[in-house]
């Protein structure tokens, strides 16, 4: 351990359940690997950009390894579109470097401010899951530092158990030092987007079922404040990267066609009063959002930020929820469980659940990761203000419905699920535990989430 | 570990027979708390409560011996509580004695004993708990103070002053823990109907252990540093605190 630790209080993006740990900030791959040596009694966990919502990137009373200074491209094959990047590299940086060269990351979540390590540890998904799967489907190798001092290069063939236990493995199988992943070729940095406004849930699901496969990227924003006949009304935004000839002639030079210079427009001030989010403001916001969308629009050119990362335009937008913070609840239920989906949405609407537009998406095939979240079906994600409320009880009850339907929650977003449900949600948990016991017999890798859920 | 909606997974009660504490524990178990440790002078006095919380859903329930007056043992007892079943999300410091003002005045030794429980014992236990919370990097010490300490009355100034001392200690401790992941929640109940106040004439805004319990769990969920039970007492006391002394003497005439 070369870098000194400073005691810091850390929380996830939701700002709930903070805890203190000794934080180290390695600045080289060697230092990052060394951060697992001489572990303190309460263990070690890696942390990227802290964009998980809950407590998986914190380790009360132990050591937290901030990886973000270990950043950069290690190897780049521009012919094949294969990139090796250090674990602390952000997707934001990757896009800044690679988009002008005609390549895009294989998967992007709703924010660019996540690291390559975090992308693997949660096996993140994006708008292209129905076609392209999740992040780890595109990883061909990763370098993993194990407790005990070994550094191993793991591929899906060399040690499939360890590879897939690390995919979505919540940072609990080792510290990822770097990873090699495929890139997606693009001619421009713009997307051709089709927008459809649907009047209710049936129409939303039908339209997605019918034509999602025509688009590489698809997601629906669903208005949970709308009750009654219009319940489940949504705005579908679906698209694909635009070919060069879709741009206006003046934008077709390589410099302009693949320009990528996102800027944040505003920073949300700290310490928002807790009352800012209330049913009235949210209903008004959602109404406006829904109305401002066209009923049907075809082939609109949008930037990467507008299409993939609208929230990144306001830095620290999580502050809108005030010091008590908020949580996100994201579940998936298999295809065929549309009635469960409907019951859950209706229960949330009835409760007057104060949520900004929630996100609904159709997932494609799952990958072999025992803790990887996506499975073929419908996933819904919504933000909920934290603190004491009747919602906690409702969500507890809805968890049971999700489990009964053969679905599960996304642990990257979780900060409250009852631990006893985990096994039912992730039936291959024991398989994962066995791999973990093999590579970390002394339980050096630990996080608040691991303690909370008894992993 | 605590969750995002204020739920706690484990709690230790110092003063494991206190009615206010047990109402709070019941509420926590109802909200998903699974590990409950009850510490009391005579642990067997906690067996019925232990069985009840197990019945209510707690899976790890244990009792241990703890005497507020035996400060020399506090370090060992509290360290043991922190290691026996893993992390503790909340420690409820609930022990206390009300005593009788007239008796205290007649026999100062009795006053000393009460103050030793309410203040000295609490300082000792509180510091040992804080040391463990700091090491753990998370967790909240909940201290049962009292409105009686907010402005001390002539009719129970021994008890009141012990709670005033405790309240100041708890606030200072809370401030000292900022940045460590640990915290302190100071709870200021008014007159609560428990065996402590049995037979006494209820003061205005008198309340129940369940109301105090709710104030505690809500306070934890919101990350508050001080809660009052019932909540309106806060306003009442902010008025009474600034009452001129002669008026305060009159106002505090009753028990
Ligand atoms: C606005 C917003 C939108 C989002 N949208 C989506 C979405 O659409 N789809 C989706 O899947 N997710 C989404 N997320 C969640 C986010 O993608 C994941 O939580 C992601 O893992 C965060 O990456 P991070 O670098 O911030 O990691 P952190 O949050 O810091 O850590 C997350 C996990 O990764 C582990 N980890 C980090 N680095 C390493 C390493 N080097 N070695 C081993 N383990 C490591 C940590 O231990 C922890 O378990 C969103 C989050 C936000 C805030
Ligand atoms: N009731 C009220 O109106 C009121 C108002 C404000 C504040 N409070 C405070 O709230 C707390 C709980 O009170 P309560 O109303 O729940 O009364 P309670 O039921 O009488 O509880 C008092 C507790 O203190 C314990 N105790 C006393 N001496 C002790 C010692 N030497 N060592 C260890 N434990 C000891 C008792 O344990 P045993 O069973 O061993 O005696 C009992 O568990 C007290 O601190 C009290 O001052 C009460």
Tab-separated table of C-alpha atoms and ligand atoms in Angstrom, chain A residues 13 45-53 56-57 67 87 109-111 113-115 117-119 121-122 124-125 170-171 174-176 311 317 410 412-413, ligand 1:
chain	number	residue	atom	x	y	z
A	13	UNK	CA	-25.666	8.497	-6.212
A	45	UNK	CA	-13.685	-2.583	-2.164
A	46	UNK	CA	-13.079	-0.726	-5.424
A	47	UNK	CA	-15.032	2.393	-6.340
A	48	UNK	CA	-15.330	4.035	-9.728
A	49	UNK	CA	-17.334	7.212	-10.252
A	50	UNK	CA	-19.851	6.344	-7.531
A	51	UNK	CA	-22.812	6.242	-9.936
A	52	UNK	CA	-24.363	3.184	-8.374
A	53	UNK	CA	-27.391	4.367	-6.452
A	56	UNK	CA	-22.048	-1.262	-3.226
A	57	UNK	CA	-19.061	1.046	-3.738
A	67	UNK	CA	-9.881	3.899	-9.262
A	87	UNK	CA	-10.422	0.217	-15.105
A	109	UNK	CA	-26.052	3.586	-19.562
A	110	UNK	CA	-28.121	6.731	-18.963
A	111	UNK	CA	-24.993	8.555	-17.837
A	113	UNK	CA	-19.962	9.191	-15.866
A	114	UNK	CA	-19.263	5.557	-15.139
A	115	UNK	CA	-15.942	3.723	-15.295
A	117	UNK	CA	-14.578	-1.203	-13.862
A	118	UNK	CA	-18.047	-0.127	-12.741
A	119	UNK	CA	-19.483	-1.148	-16.123
A	121	UNK	CA	-19.012	-4.975	-11.893
A	122	UNK	CA	-22.672	-4.216	-12.616
A	124	UNK	CA	-24.479	-2.486	-17.193
A	125	UNK	CA	-27.105	-2.344	-19.904
A	170	UNK	CA	-20.342	-6.113	-7.534
A	171	UNK	CA	-16.583	-5.725	-7.190
A	174	UNK	CA	-11.212	-8.849	-7.239
A	175	UNK	CA	-10.050	-5.447	-8.401
A	176	UNK	CA	-10.314	-5.072	-12.152
A	311	UNK	CA	-29.562	13.912	-17.339
A	317	UNK	CA	-29.011	16.686	-10.528
A	410	UNK	CA	-31.028	-4.510	-10.231
A	412	UNK	CA	-26.669	-1.408	-8.901
A	413	UNK	CA	-29.768	0.569	-7.994
C	1	LIG	C1	-28.146	8.859	-14.021
C	1	LIG	C2	-27.785	7.426	-14.021
C	1	LIG	C3	-28.246	6.606	-15.021
C	1	LIG	C4	-27.914	5.269	-15.042
C	1	LIG	N1	-28.376	4.509	-16.063
C	1	LIG	C5	-28.057	3.209	-16.105
C	1	LIG	C6	-28.472	2.397	-17.197
C	1	LIG	O1	-29.151	2.869	-18.102
C	1	LIG	N2	-28.113	1.098	-17.208
C	1	LIG	C7	-27.315	0.559	-16.219
C	1	LIG	O2	-26.991	-0.628	-16.295
C	1	LIG	N3	-26.905	1.297	-15.179
C	1	LIG	C8	-27.257	2.604	-15.102
C	1	LIG	N4	-26.809	3.364	-14.059
C	1	LIG	C9	-25.989	2.724	-13.019
C	1	LIG	C10	-24.495	2.751	-13.370
C	1	LIG	O3	-24.295	2.483	-14.714
C	1	LIG	C11	-23.779	1.670	-12.589
C	1	LIG	O4	-24.044	1.802	-11.216
C	1	LIG	C12	-22.276	1.685	-12.813
C	1	LIG	O5	-21.740	0.501	-12.278
C	1	LIG	C13	-21.601	2.873	-12.176
C	1	LIG	O6	-20.230	2.846	-12.467
C	1	LIG	P1	-19.177	3.615	-11.542
C	1	LIG	O7	-17.896	3.693	-12.262
C	1	LIG	O8	-19.764	4.879	-11.068
C	1	LIG	O9	-19.034	2.574	-10.366
C	1	LIG	P2	-19.325	2.745	-8.811
C	1	LIG	O10	-20.699	3.189	-8.636
C	1	LIG	O11	-18.237	3.537	-8.195
C	1	LIG	O12	-19.176	1.222	-8.362
C	1	LIG	C14	-20.128	0.286	-8.789
C	1	LIG	C15	-19.603	-1.119	-8.549
C	1	LIG	O13	-18.466	-1.340	-9.360
C	1	LIG	C16	-17.417	-1.849	-8.592
C	1	LIG	N5	-16.165	-1.429	-9.205
C	1	LIG	C17	-15.844	-0.206	-9.678
C	1	LIG	N6	-14.601	-0.223	-10.184
C	1	LIG	C18	-14.127	-1.476	-10.019
C	1	LIG	C19	-12.887	-2.118	-10.315
C	1	LIG	N7	-11.873	-1.463	-10.901
C	1	LIG	N8	-12.751	-3.422	-9.991
C	1	LIG	C20	-13.765	-4.110	-9.395
C	1	LIG	N9	-14.933	-3.549	-9.095
C	1	LIG	C21	-15.115	-2.252	-9.411
C	1	LIG	C22	-17.645	-1.285	-7.214
C	1	LIG	O14	-17.024	-2.064	-6.213
C	1	LIG	C23	-19.143	-1.363	-7.121
C	1	LIG	O15	-19.528	-2.649	-6.738
C	1	LIG	C24	-27.116	4.715	-14.011
C	1	LIG	C25	-26.661	5.533	-12.982
C	1	LIG	C26	-26.988	6.872	-12.976
C	1	LIG	C27	-26.490	7.730	-11.871
